[in-house]
Tab-separated table of C-alpha atoms in Angstrom:
chain	number	residue	atom	x	y	z
A	1	MET	CA	-34.534	9.686	-22.839
A	2	ILE	CA	-36.447	6.544	-21.961
A	3	GLY	CA	-40.121	6.292	-22.953
A	4	GLN	CA	-42.747	3.593	-22.894
A	5	ASP	CA	-41.629	2.283	-26.289
A	6	SER	CA	-37.994	1.990	-25.261
A	7	CYS	CA	-36.532	-1.472	-24.858
A	8	ILE	CA	-33.955	-2.230	-22.202
A	9	ASN	CA	-31.356	-4.953	-22.145
A	10	ILE	CA	-29.012	-6.125	-19.406
A	11	SER	CA	-25.465	-5.005	-20.218
A	12	GLY	CA	-23.135	-7.801	-21.271
A	13	LYS	CA	-20.655	-6.440	-18.730
A	14	ALA	CA	-22.982	-6.871	-15.748
A	15	ALA	CA	-22.860	-9.874	-13.445
A	16	TYR	CA	-25.806	-10.803	-11.269
A	17	ARG	CA	-27.600	-13.377	-9.213
A	18	VAL	CA	-31.231	-13.357	-8.094
A	19	ILE	CA	-31.846	-14.708	-4.600
A	20	ASP	CA	-35.382	-14.692	-3.203
A	21	ASN	CA	-36.603	-12.111	-5.714
A	22	GLU	CA	-33.739	-9.750	-4.963
A	23	ALA	CA	-31.136	-9.230	-7.659
A	24	MET	CA	-27.548	-8.628	-6.609
A	25	VAL	CA	-25.828	-6.910	-9.498
A	26	VAL	CA	-22.166	-6.059	-10.019
A	27	ALA	CA	-20.845	-3.581	-12.516
A	28	PRO	CA	-17.293	-4.404	-13.608
A	29	GLY	CA	-15.239	-1.260	-13.662
A	30	SER	CA	-16.914	0.241	-10.632
A	31	ASN	CA	-16.804	-3.044	-8.657
A	32	LYS	CA	-19.937	-1.894	-6.845
A	33	LEU	CA	-22.611	-4.308	-5.770
A	34	TYR	CA	-26.219	-3.195	-6.073
A	35	VAL	CA	-29.215	-4.952	-4.559
A	36	PHE	CA	-32.584	-4.371	-6.201
A	37	ASN	CA	-35.924	-4.642	-4.459
A	38	ARG	CA	-38.651	-6.949	-5.783
A	39	VAL	CA	-39.998	-4.430	-8.284
A	40	GLY	CA	-36.514	-3.535	-9.501
A	41	THR	CA	-35.650	-7.212	-9.779
A	42	ARG	CA	-38.801	-7.908	-11.833
A	43	ILE	CA	-37.907	-5.066	-14.205
A	44	TRP	CA	-34.352	-6.439	-14.405
A	45	GLU	CA	-35.642	-9.904	-15.265
A	46	MET	CA	-37.784	-8.504	-18.075
A	47	ALA	CA	-34.912	-6.447	-19.531
A	48	ASN	CA	-34.379	-8.757	-22.508
A	49	GLY	CA	-33.946	-6.158	-25.247
A	50	LYS	CA	-37.340	-7.024	-26.757
A	51	THR	CA	-39.938	-6.089	-24.154
A	52	GLY	CA	-40.845	-2.384	-24.122
A	53	ILE	CA	-40.937	-0.352	-20.920
A	54	GLY	CA	-44.707	0.019	-21.425
A	55	GLU	CA	-45.142	-3.762	-21.438
A	56	ILE	CA	-42.908	-4.050	-18.372
A	57	ALA	CA	-45.047	-1.430	-16.608
A	58	THR	CA	-48.194	-3.402	-17.477
A	59	ALA	CA	-46.701	-6.508	-15.868
A	60	ILE	CA	-45.585	-4.529	-12.812
A	61	CYS	CA	-49.000	-2.968	-12.233
A	62	GLU	CA	-50.636	-6.386	-12.405
A	63	GLU	CA	-48.119	-8.140	-10.169
A	64	PHE	CA	-47.656	-5.396	-7.572
A	65	ASN	CA	-51.141	-3.868	-7.555
A	66	VAL	CA	-50.150	-0.324	-8.557
A	67	THR	CA	-51.572	1.936	-11.251
A	68	TYR	CA	-50.122	1.770	-14.749
A	69	GLU	CA	-49.004	5.399	-14.487
A	70	GLN	CA	-47.127	4.721	-11.267
A	71	ALA	CA	-45.580	1.520	-12.633
A	72	LEU	CA	-44.456	3.299	-15.816
A	73	LYS	CA	-42.949	6.188	-13.841
A	74	ASP	CA	-41.110	3.761	-11.530
A	75	ALA	CA	-39.886	1.608	-14.423
A	76	ILE	CA	-38.557	4.608	-16.359
A	77	GLU	CA	-36.831	6.085	-13.292
A	78	PHE	CA	-35.300	2.723	-12.437
A	79	ALA	CA	-34.116	2.106	-16.005
A	80	GLU	CA	-32.620	5.595	-16.251
A	81	GLU	CA	-30.787	5.243	-12.981
A	82	ILE	CA	-29.236	1.855	-13.644
A	83	SER	CA	-28.425	2.590	-17.278
A	84	ARG	CA	-26.381	5.541	-15.979
A	85	LYS	CA	-24.428	3.000	-13.935
A	86	GLY	CA	-23.720	0.989	-17.091
A	87	LEU	CA	-25.891	-1.959	-16.070
A	88	LEU	CA	-28.547	-1.572	-18.769
A	89	GLU	CA	-28.478	-0.732	-22.446
A	90	VAL	CA	-31.433	1.264	-23.793
A	91	LYS	CA	-32.910	1.048	-27.298
A	92	SER	CA	-35.294	3.954	-27.921
B	1	MET	CA	-24.698	-4.320	-0.480
B	2	SER	CA	-27.758	-3.615	1.598
B	3	ILE	CA	-27.780	-4.960	5.131
B	4	SER	CA	-30.758	-7.205	4.373
B	5	ALA	CA	-28.989	-8.869	1.454
B	6	LEU	CA	-25.799	-9.300	3.492
B	7	ASP	CA	-27.800	-10.776	6.352
B	8	LYS	CA	-29.542	-13.165	4.003
B	9	VAL	CA	-26.261	-14.372	2.535
B	10	ARG	CA	-24.757	-14.858	5.996
B	11	ASP	CA	-27.798	-16.255	7.782
B	12	ARG	CA	-28.501	-18.816	5.071
B	13	ASN	CA	-24.855	-19.697	4.439
B	14	ILE	CA	-25.117	-18.838	0.765
B	15	PRO	CA	-21.722	-19.478	-0.884
B	16	LEU	CA	-21.581	-16.036	-2.454
B	17	ASN	CA	-17.851	-16.400	-3.182
B	18	ALA	CA	-16.296	-19.455	-4.774
B	19	LEU	CA	-12.678	-19.954	-5.691
B	20	ILE	CA	-12.151	-22.536	-8.397
B	21	GLU	CA	-8.684	-24.006	-8.714
B	22	LEU	CA	-8.714	-25.060	-12.346
B	23	THR	CA	-5.329	-26.741	-12.185
B	24	HIS	CA	-2.443	-27.323	-9.818
B	25	ARG	CA	0.017	-27.298	-12.711
B	26	CYS	CA	2.281	-24.270	-12.755
B	27	ASN	CA	5.060	-22.970	-14.980
B	28	LEU	CA	6.814	-21.209	-12.067
B	29	ARG	CA	8.654	-22.764	-9.125
B	30	CYS	CA	8.026	-20.226	-6.375
B	31	CYS	CA	10.008	-21.038	-3.254
B	32	HIS	CA	7.116	-20.240	-0.898
B	33	CYS	CA	4.332	-22.044	-2.800
B	34	TYR	CA	1.832	-23.867	-0.607
B	35	LEU	CA	1.242	-26.606	-3.166
B	36	PRO	CA	3.350	-29.732	-2.530
B	37	ALA	CA	5.763	-30.797	-5.286
B	38	ASP	CA	4.164	-34.261	-5.481
B	39	ARG	CA	0.607	-32.938	-5.652
B	40	SER	CA	-2.088	-34.750	-7.563
B	41	LEU	CA	-2.509	-33.387	-11.069
B	42	GLU	CA	-5.960	-34.894	-11.513
B	43	GLU	CA	-8.310	-32.359	-13.076
B	44	LEU	CA	-11.996	-32.202	-13.891
B	45	HIS	CA	-12.806	-32.043	-17.597
B	46	THR	CA	-14.257	-28.956	-19.261
B	47	CYS	CA	-17.826	-30.247	-19.098
B	48	GLN	CA	-17.419	-31.121	-15.410
B	49	PHE	CA	-16.289	-27.594	-14.588
B	50	LYS	CA	-19.287	-26.271	-16.525
B	51	GLU	CA	-21.495	-28.496	-14.386
B	52	VAL	CA	-19.776	-27.046	-11.284
B	53	LEU	CA	-20.680	-23.564	-12.512
B	54	ASP	CA	-24.303	-24.583	-13.085
B	55	GLN	CA	-24.536	-25.903	-9.552
B	56	LEU	CA	-22.834	-22.884	-7.986
B	57	ALA	CA	-25.247	-20.580	-9.825
B	58	ASP	CA	-28.140	-22.569	-8.365
B	59	ALA	CA	-26.578	-22.258	-4.886
B	60	GLY	CA	-26.490	-18.447	-5.178
B	61	THR	CA	-22.804	-17.910	-5.912
B	62	LEU	CA	-22.125	-14.578	-7.580
B	63	PHE	CA	-18.355	-14.135	-7.374
B	64	ILE	CA	-16.025	-16.691	-8.948
B	65	THR	CA	-12.252	-16.475	-8.662
B	66	PHE	CA	-10.357	-18.636	-11.124
B	67	SER	CA	-7.057	-19.705	-9.631
B	68	GLY	CA	-4.344	-22.313	-10.028
B	69	GLY	CA	-1.559	-23.365	-10.277
B	70	GLU	CA	-1.481	-21.238	-13.375
B	71	VAL	CA	-4.926	-20.982	-14.948
B	72	PHE	CA	-3.683	-20.257	-18.463
B	73	LEU	CA	-2.019	-23.669	-18.617
B	74	ARG	CA	-5.512	-25.063	-19.162
B	75	ASP	CA	-6.290	-25.047	-22.880
B	76	ASP	CA	-9.984	-24.745	-22.063
B	77	PHE	CA	-9.646	-21.750	-19.723
B	78	PHE	CA	-11.572	-19.406	-22.005
B	79	GLU	CA	-14.282	-21.976	-22.678
B	80	ILE	CA	-14.854	-22.357	-18.932
B	81	ALA	CA	-14.564	-18.645	-18.169
B	82	THR	CA	-16.867	-17.682	-21.043
B	83	TYR	CA	-19.421	-20.166	-19.741
B	84	ALA	CA	-19.118	-18.569	-16.297
B	85	ARG	CA	-19.930	-15.182	-17.793
B	86	GLU	CA	-22.886	-16.673	-19.668
B	87	LYS	CA	-24.121	-17.865	-16.274
B	88	ASN	CA	-23.796	-14.251	-15.078
B	89	PHE	CA	-20.985	-14.764	-12.581
B	90	ALA	CA	-18.686	-11.886	-11.693
B	91	ILE	CA	-15.243	-13.318	-12.343
B	92	SER	CA	-11.743	-12.542	-11.134
B	93	ILE	CA	-8.563	-14.239	-12.320
B	94	LEU	CA	-5.464	-15.030	-10.258
B	95	THR	CA	-2.439	-15.599	-12.468
B	96	ASN	CA	1.302	-15.131	-12.649
B	97	GLY	CA	0.738	-13.380	-15.986
B	98	THR	CA	3.585	-15.087	-17.810
B	99	LEU	CA	1.320	-16.632	-20.451
B	100	ILE	CA	-0.628	-13.465	-21.221
B	101	ASP	CA	0.236	-12.013	-24.605
B	102	GLU	CA	-1.807	-9.525	-26.637
B	103	TRP	CA	-4.095	-12.248	-28.004
B	104	VAL	CA	-4.803	-13.627	-24.523
B	105	ALA	CA	-5.324	-10.095	-23.231
B	106	ASP	CA	-7.952	-9.507	-25.935
B	107	ARG	CA	-9.803	-12.617	-24.859
B	108	ILE	CA	-9.607	-11.623	-21.192
B	109	GLU	CA	-11.049	-8.223	-22.117
B	110	SER	CA	-14.044	-9.927	-23.730
B	111	LEU	CA	-14.817	-11.625	-20.392
B	112	HIS	CA	-15.274	-8.273	-18.589
B	113	PRO	CA	-13.584	-9.584	-15.440
B	114	LEU	CA	-13.868	-7.693	-12.169
B	115	SER	CA	-10.103	-7.906	-11.883
B	116	VAL	CA	-6.980	-9.763	-12.886
B	117	GLU	CA	-4.613	-10.268	-9.980
B	118	ILE	CA	-0.992	-10.851	-10.908
B	119	SER	CA	1.692	-12.135	-8.552
B	120	ILE	CA	4.757	-9.883	-8.460
B	121	TYR	CA	7.440	-10.468	-5.837
B	122	GLY	CA	9.939	-7.730	-6.629
B	123	ALA	CA	10.362	-4.618	-8.703
B	124	ASP	CA	13.178	-6.078	-10.775
B	125	CYS	CA	13.947	-9.366	-12.488
B	126	ASN	CA	16.708	-10.405	-10.101
B	127	LEU	CA	14.470	-10.372	-7.059
B	128	HIS	CA	11.265	-11.577	-8.719
B	129	ASP	CA	12.851	-14.317	-10.851
B	130	GLY	CA	14.897	-15.425	-7.852
B	131	ILE	CA	11.659	-16.127	-5.980
B	132	THR	CA	9.785	-17.692	-8.913
B	133	GLY	CA	12.794	-19.786	-9.925
B	134	VAL	CA	12.184	-19.035	-13.615
B	135	PRO	CA	14.243	-16.583	-15.691
B	136	ASP	CA	12.304	-13.893	-17.598
B	137	SER	CA	9.157	-14.431	-15.517
B	138	PHE	CA	9.349	-10.812	-14.290
B	139	ASP	CA	9.475	-9.357	-17.803
B	140	LYS	CA	6.618	-11.568	-18.953
B	141	SER	CA	4.435	-10.651	-15.961
B	142	ILE	CA	5.112	-6.938	-16.410
B	143	ASN	CA	4.300	-7.206	-20.121
B	144	ALA	CA	1.024	-8.888	-19.161
B	145	ILE	CA	0.169	-5.982	-16.878
B	146	ARG	CA	0.849	-3.552	-19.723
B	147	PHE	CA	-1.287	-5.517	-22.205
B	148	LEU	CA	-4.189	-5.697	-19.752
B	149	LYS	CA	-3.835	-2.066	-18.715
B	150	GLU	CA	-4.046	-1.012	-22.380
B	151	ARG	CA	-7.428	-2.720	-22.418
B	152	ASN	CA	-8.651	-0.934	-19.286
B	153	ILE	CA	-8.831	-4.113	-17.277
B	154	GLU	CA	-8.711	-3.715	-13.499
B	155	ILE	CA	-5.372	-5.115	-12.338
B	156	GLU	CA	-3.974	-5.727	-8.895
B	157	ILE	CA	-0.409	-6.694	-8.110
B	158	LYS	CA	-0.394	-9.332	-5.374
B	159	THR	CA	2.769	-9.696	-3.365
B	160	SER	CA	3.558	-12.267	-0.742
B	161	LEU	CA	5.959	-10.542	1.599
B	162	MET	CA	8.844	-12.714	2.687
B	163	LYS	CA	12.442	-12.504	3.853
B	164	GLN	CA	13.744	-11.863	0.352
B	165	ASN	CA	11.525	-8.880	-0.510
B	166	VAL	CA	10.279	-7.358	2.742
B	167	ASP	CA	12.942	-4.660	2.761
B	168	ARG	CA	12.075	-3.669	-0.791
B	169	TYR	CA	8.292	-3.467	-0.794
B	170	GLU	CA	8.422	0.301	-1.356
B	171	GLU	CA	9.950	-0.438	-4.772
B	172	ILE	CA	6.914	-2.573	-5.602
B	173	ILE	CA	4.640	0.283	-4.565
B	174	SER	CA	6.580	2.592	-6.909
B	175	LEU	CA	6.313	0.001	-9.686
B	176	ALA	CA	2.551	-0.291	-9.151
B	177	ASP	CA	2.250	3.501	-9.194
B	178	ARG	CA	4.223	3.699	-12.444
B	179	LEU	CA	2.026	1.021	-14.004
B	180	LYS	CA	-1.075	2.715	-12.513
B	181	VAL	CA	-2.352	-0.482	-10.925
B	182	LYS	CA	-3.416	-1.409	-7.414
B	183	TYR	CA	-1.258	-3.465	-5.099
B	184	GLU	CA	-1.777	-5.702	-2.108
B	185	PHE	CA	0.809	-7.181	0.224
B	186	ASN	CA	0.316	-10.314	2.233
B	187	PRO	CA	2.746	-11.468	4.909
B	188	GLY	CA	0.847	-14.739	5.378
B	189	ILE	CA	3.214	-17.395	4.068
B	190	SER	CA	1.577	-20.709	4.948
B	191	PRO	CA	2.874	-24.270	5.266
B	192	LYS	CA	2.447	-26.507	2.256
B	193	LEU	CA	-0.894	-28.270	2.074
B	194	ASP	CA	0.807	-31.560	2.981
B	195	GLY	CA	1.988	-29.967	6.233
B	196	SER	CA	5.568	-29.319	5.071
B	197	ARG	CA	6.982	-26.305	6.883
B	198	ILE	CA	9.586	-25.496	4.222
B	199	PRO	CA	7.880	-22.228	3.116
B	200	LEU	CA	7.905	-20.960	6.717
B	201	ALA	CA	11.655	-20.369	6.419
B	202	TYR	CA	10.764	-17.393	4.221
B	203	ARG	CA	8.272	-15.921	6.654
B	204	ILE	CA	9.037	-12.456	8.019
B	205	ASP	CA	9.710	-11.888	11.732
B	206	GLU	CA	8.127	-9.603	14.339
B	207	HIS	CA	10.383	-6.639	13.554
B	208	GLU	CA	9.518	-6.841	9.876
B	209	LEU	CA	5.818	-7.242	10.688
B	210	LEU	CA	6.026	-4.135	12.851
B	211	LYS	CA	7.512	-2.178	9.975
B	212	ILE	CA	4.789	-3.286	7.559
B	213	PHE	CA	1.869	-2.778	9.902
B	214	SER	CA	3.224	0.644	10.884
B	215	ASP	CA	3.389	1.818	7.276
B	216	GLN	CA	0.391	4.037	6.708
B	217	LEU	CA	0.594	3.461	2.957
B	218	LEU	CA	-0.288	-0.163	3.607
B	219	ASN	CA	-2.449	0.350	6.677
B	220	PRO	CA	-4.275	3.654	6.487
B	221	VAL	CA	-5.171	4.942	9.936
B	222	THR	CA	-8.882	4.936	10.574
B	223	ILE	CA	-10.634	6.644	13.419
B	224	GLU	CA	-12.073	3.319	14.520
B	225	THR	CA	-9.347	1.573	16.439
B	226	ASP	CA	-9.139	-2.165	16.806
B	227	GLU	CA	-10.459	-1.749	20.374
B	228	GLU	CA	-13.538	0.103	19.121
B	229	LYS	CA	-14.100	-2.521	16.418
B	230	TYR	CA	-13.895	-5.170	19.137
B	231	HIS	CA	-16.740	-3.586	21.055
B	232	ARG	CA	-18.858	-3.045	17.936
B	233	LEU	CA	-18.814	-6.604	16.615
B	234	ASP	CA	-20.186	-9.655	18.327
B	235	GLN	CA	-17.669	-12.326	19.269
B	236	ASP	CA	-18.476	-14.707	16.422
B	237	GLU	CA	-18.185	-11.915	13.870
B	238	LEU	CA	-14.860	-10.911	15.333
B	239	ILE	CA	-13.191	-14.249	15.259
B	240	MET	CA	-14.979	-16.480	12.738
B	241	CYS	CA	-14.334	-16.095	9.025
B	242	GLY	CA	-16.521	-16.865	6.023
B	243	ALA	CA	-14.910	-20.267	5.383
B	244	GLY	CA	-17.646	-22.790	4.693
B	245	ARG	CA	-20.282	-20.126	5.298
B	246	THR	CA	-20.162	-17.636	2.448
B	247	THR	CA	-16.988	-18.973	0.839
B	248	CYS	CA	-16.003	-22.248	-0.745
B	249	VAL	CA	-13.168	-23.673	-2.801
B	250	ILE	CA	-13.333	-26.263	-5.552
B	251	SER	CA	-10.042	-28.058	-6.227
B	252	PRO	CA	-8.929	-29.175	-9.713
B	253	SER	CA	-10.178	-32.695	-8.964
B	254	GLY	CA	-13.541	-31.476	-7.669
B	255	ASP	CA	-12.936	-31.636	-3.934
B	256	ILE	CA	-14.916	-29.014	-2.073
B	257	PHE	CA	-13.218	-27.160	0.784
B	258	PRO	CA	-14.420	-24.396	3.109
B	259	CYS	CA	-11.535	-22.147	1.992
B	260	ILE	CA	-8.184	-22.227	0.265
B	261	VAL	CA	-6.241	-22.813	3.486
B	262	LEU	CA	-8.734	-24.893	5.454
B	263	ARG	CA	-8.294	-28.072	3.415
B	264	ILE	CA	-10.850	-30.239	5.160
B	265	PRO	CA	-12.740	-31.829	2.265
B	266	ILE	CA	-16.480	-31.691	2.748
B	267	GLY	CA	-17.210	-33.620	-0.436
B	268	ASN	CA	-16.385	-34.031	-4.103
B	269	ILE	CA	-18.507	-32.512	-6.806
B	270	SER	CA	-17.969	-35.423	-9.210
B	271	LYS	CA	-19.528	-37.768	-6.644
B	272	GLN	CA	-22.284	-35.634	-5.081
B	273	PRO	CA	-24.238	-32.548	-6.116
B	274	PHE	CA	-22.838	-29.334	-4.643
B	275	SER	CA	-26.059	-28.555	-2.781
B	276	GLU	CA	-25.902	-31.921	-1.030
B	277	VAL	CA	-22.284	-31.346	-0.010
B	278	TRP	CA	-22.926	-27.773	1.121
B	279	HIS	CA	-25.729	-28.887	3.425
B	280	SER	CA	-24.001	-32.075	4.579
B	281	PHE	CA	-23.053	-32.994	8.125
B	282	GLU	CA	-19.377	-32.335	7.294
B	283	ALA	CA	-20.146	-28.817	6.100
B	284	GLU	CA	-22.399	-28.099	9.072
B	285	LYS	CA	-19.604	-29.206	11.409
B	286	ILE	CA	-17.350	-26.498	9.954
B	287	ARG	CA	-20.115	-23.920	10.221
B	288	ASP	CA	-20.946	-24.917	13.769
B	289	MET	CA	-17.527	-23.767	14.953
B	290	ASN	CA	-18.030	-20.751	17.089
B	291	TYR	CA	-16.374	-18.475	19.564
B	292	CYS	CA	-17.009	-20.842	22.484
B	293	ASP	CA	-15.031	-23.648	20.793
B	294	LEU	CA	-11.857	-21.574	20.810
B	295	LYS	CA	-10.865	-22.398	24.357
B	296	ILE	CA	-7.599	-20.439	24.358
B	297	CYS	CA	-8.316	-17.703	21.823
B	298	ASN	CA	-11.624	-16.638	23.364
B	299	GLN	CA	-9.826	-15.784	26.604
B	300	CYS	CA	-6.944	-14.028	24.883
B	301	GLU	CA	-6.167	-10.415	25.657
B	302	LEU	CA	-5.153	-9.951	22.002
B	303	LEU	CA	-8.575	-10.955	20.684
B	304	ALA	CA	-9.402	-7.421	19.592
B	305	TYR	CA	-6.348	-7.375	17.333
B	306	CYS	CA	-6.494	-10.906	16.009
B	307	GLU	CA	-7.499	-12.067	12.543
B	308	ARG	CA	-7.114	-15.709	13.397
B	309	CYS	CA	-7.161	-18.195	10.513
B	310	PRO	CA	-8.557	-21.631	11.415
B	311	GLY	CA	-6.841	-23.134	8.363
B	312	ILE	CA	-3.399	-21.936	9.426
B	313	ALA	CA	-4.125	-23.012	13.020
B	314	LEU	CA	-4.802	-26.521	11.745
B	315	LEU	CA	-1.993	-26.701	9.195
B	316	GLU	CA	0.702	-25.161	11.330
B	317	ASP	CA	-0.236	-25.857	14.913
B	318	GLY	CA	-2.380	-28.945	14.484
B	319	ASP	CA	-5.592	-27.713	16.122
B	320	ILE	CA	-8.376	-25.967	14.261
B	321	PHE	CA	-9.675	-24.606	17.581
B	322	GLY	CA	-6.278	-23.565	18.893
B	323	PRO	CA	-4.183	-20.453	18.355
B	324	ALA	CA	-2.411	-19.903	15.054
B	325	ARG	CA	0.908	-18.713	16.415
B	326	PHE	CA	1.800	-16.546	13.427
B	327	PHE	CA	-1.474	-14.676	13.853
B	328	CYS	CA	-0.713	-14.302	17.567
B	329	LYS	CA	2.481	-12.485	16.521
B	330	ILE	CA	0.553	-10.247	14.139
B	331	ALA	CA	-1.969	-9.476	16.883
B	332	GLU	CA	0.888	-8.525	19.234
B	333	VAL	CA	2.275	-6.186	16.602
B	334	ARG	CA	-1.112	-4.616	15.918
B	335	ARG	CA	-1.704	-4.047	19.608
B	336	SER	CA	1.596	-2.269	20.063
B	337	ILE	CA	0.916	-0.081	17.026
B	338	ASN	CA	-2.638	0.613	18.142
B	339	GLU	CA	-1.558	1.628	21.601
B	340	GLY	CA	0.669	4.238	19.970
B	341	ARG	CA	-2.187	5.333	17.706
B	342	LEU	CA	-4.603	5.556	20.627
B	343	VAL	CA	-2.258	7.897	22.432
B	344	ARG	CA	-2.034	10.090	19.313
B	345	ILE	CA	-5.803	10.025	18.660
B	346	ASN	CA	-6.542	10.951	22.273
B	347	GLN	CA	-4.060	13.819	22.090
B	348	GLU	CA	-5.688	15.109	18.892
B	349	ARG	CA	-9.179	14.836	20.388
B	350	ARG	CA	-8.221	16.994	23.366
């Protein structure tokens, strides 16, 4: 369960490149290529294992002009989805 | 990949895929090898290859294939490959596997490669070692597959199909099934990079091509026929490949090529930054090739079935814009098979 105090970190197994604010991410094992939108890419870039989801949501709401509640909901949903794919590690 | 990302990569000629030949040294003596015996053995140093990786990352490259020669002959392979992972590349490794023991397999596992592709030419040592010219190479390569498989690393057996093994490819499929690994066959034996046609003596003929392309294990039937694909794609998409557009090759000495077969150097990374080379006049000339330049091929009735390779056309037939005769043969074979399939599909649709 990911909450606003959870920290997320890019998996050491993932490979990625950011081009024009869009991250292309590959998960070894599945060999699938995912492309994140600008918000997803910003969350990905802040997934350093130290910054909490709440802090990430604060940055998102400032940069993309959405409410904190919406940014937090989006960030948690995004983190849950890509951690299921093995691309992120979550520290609660 | 989303369409927008694909479009961006293609429209802006981002070299998403790079193949890095770390060395042209090899411990096998494969009869069909495209590398000339008197090839240059000049190689970039470790720090130069790291600089190459820095520059490719800046250019937008995501996928790196490490190839040789035999990559594990470089003492600094893991230093370079580890650096590539630190730069967030997705890496694949092409190898003959003979130098992979348990210790090497452990280190490969730590790289989290997308895949390790191992050349296997037969399902037993007589056939395989006969092609590689080195005794025990089969046993060593099979051991490597086992070590890597134990570590859950994605493995693919790569087989060049040639006169010596074309009648026995089913045995390689059985071997791959037993080892629980993927396999891929390639009938595309090419001339040596110095133009020598010696390897072509091992190339399979039309009858053998027909057998391979008719085998549904190797060529699963899809509902979309080649004719339908022809009408769906635009002409440039149909006939032009990613060479020099989304693909590049770096040789051991730092020469930059559009692809592994199309050996027209567009620059050298030890003399110019990659970005300068990639956007140079020489590179643009390669990218400017289009459907209209192919004076014979663009009028050809086999166009729908053709996967023409400009590199082979140049190496084998001397004209980058002309037909590559081996691919003409393959197109002929595919047409005859497709005509049979079309009849069957139409009967089933009725």
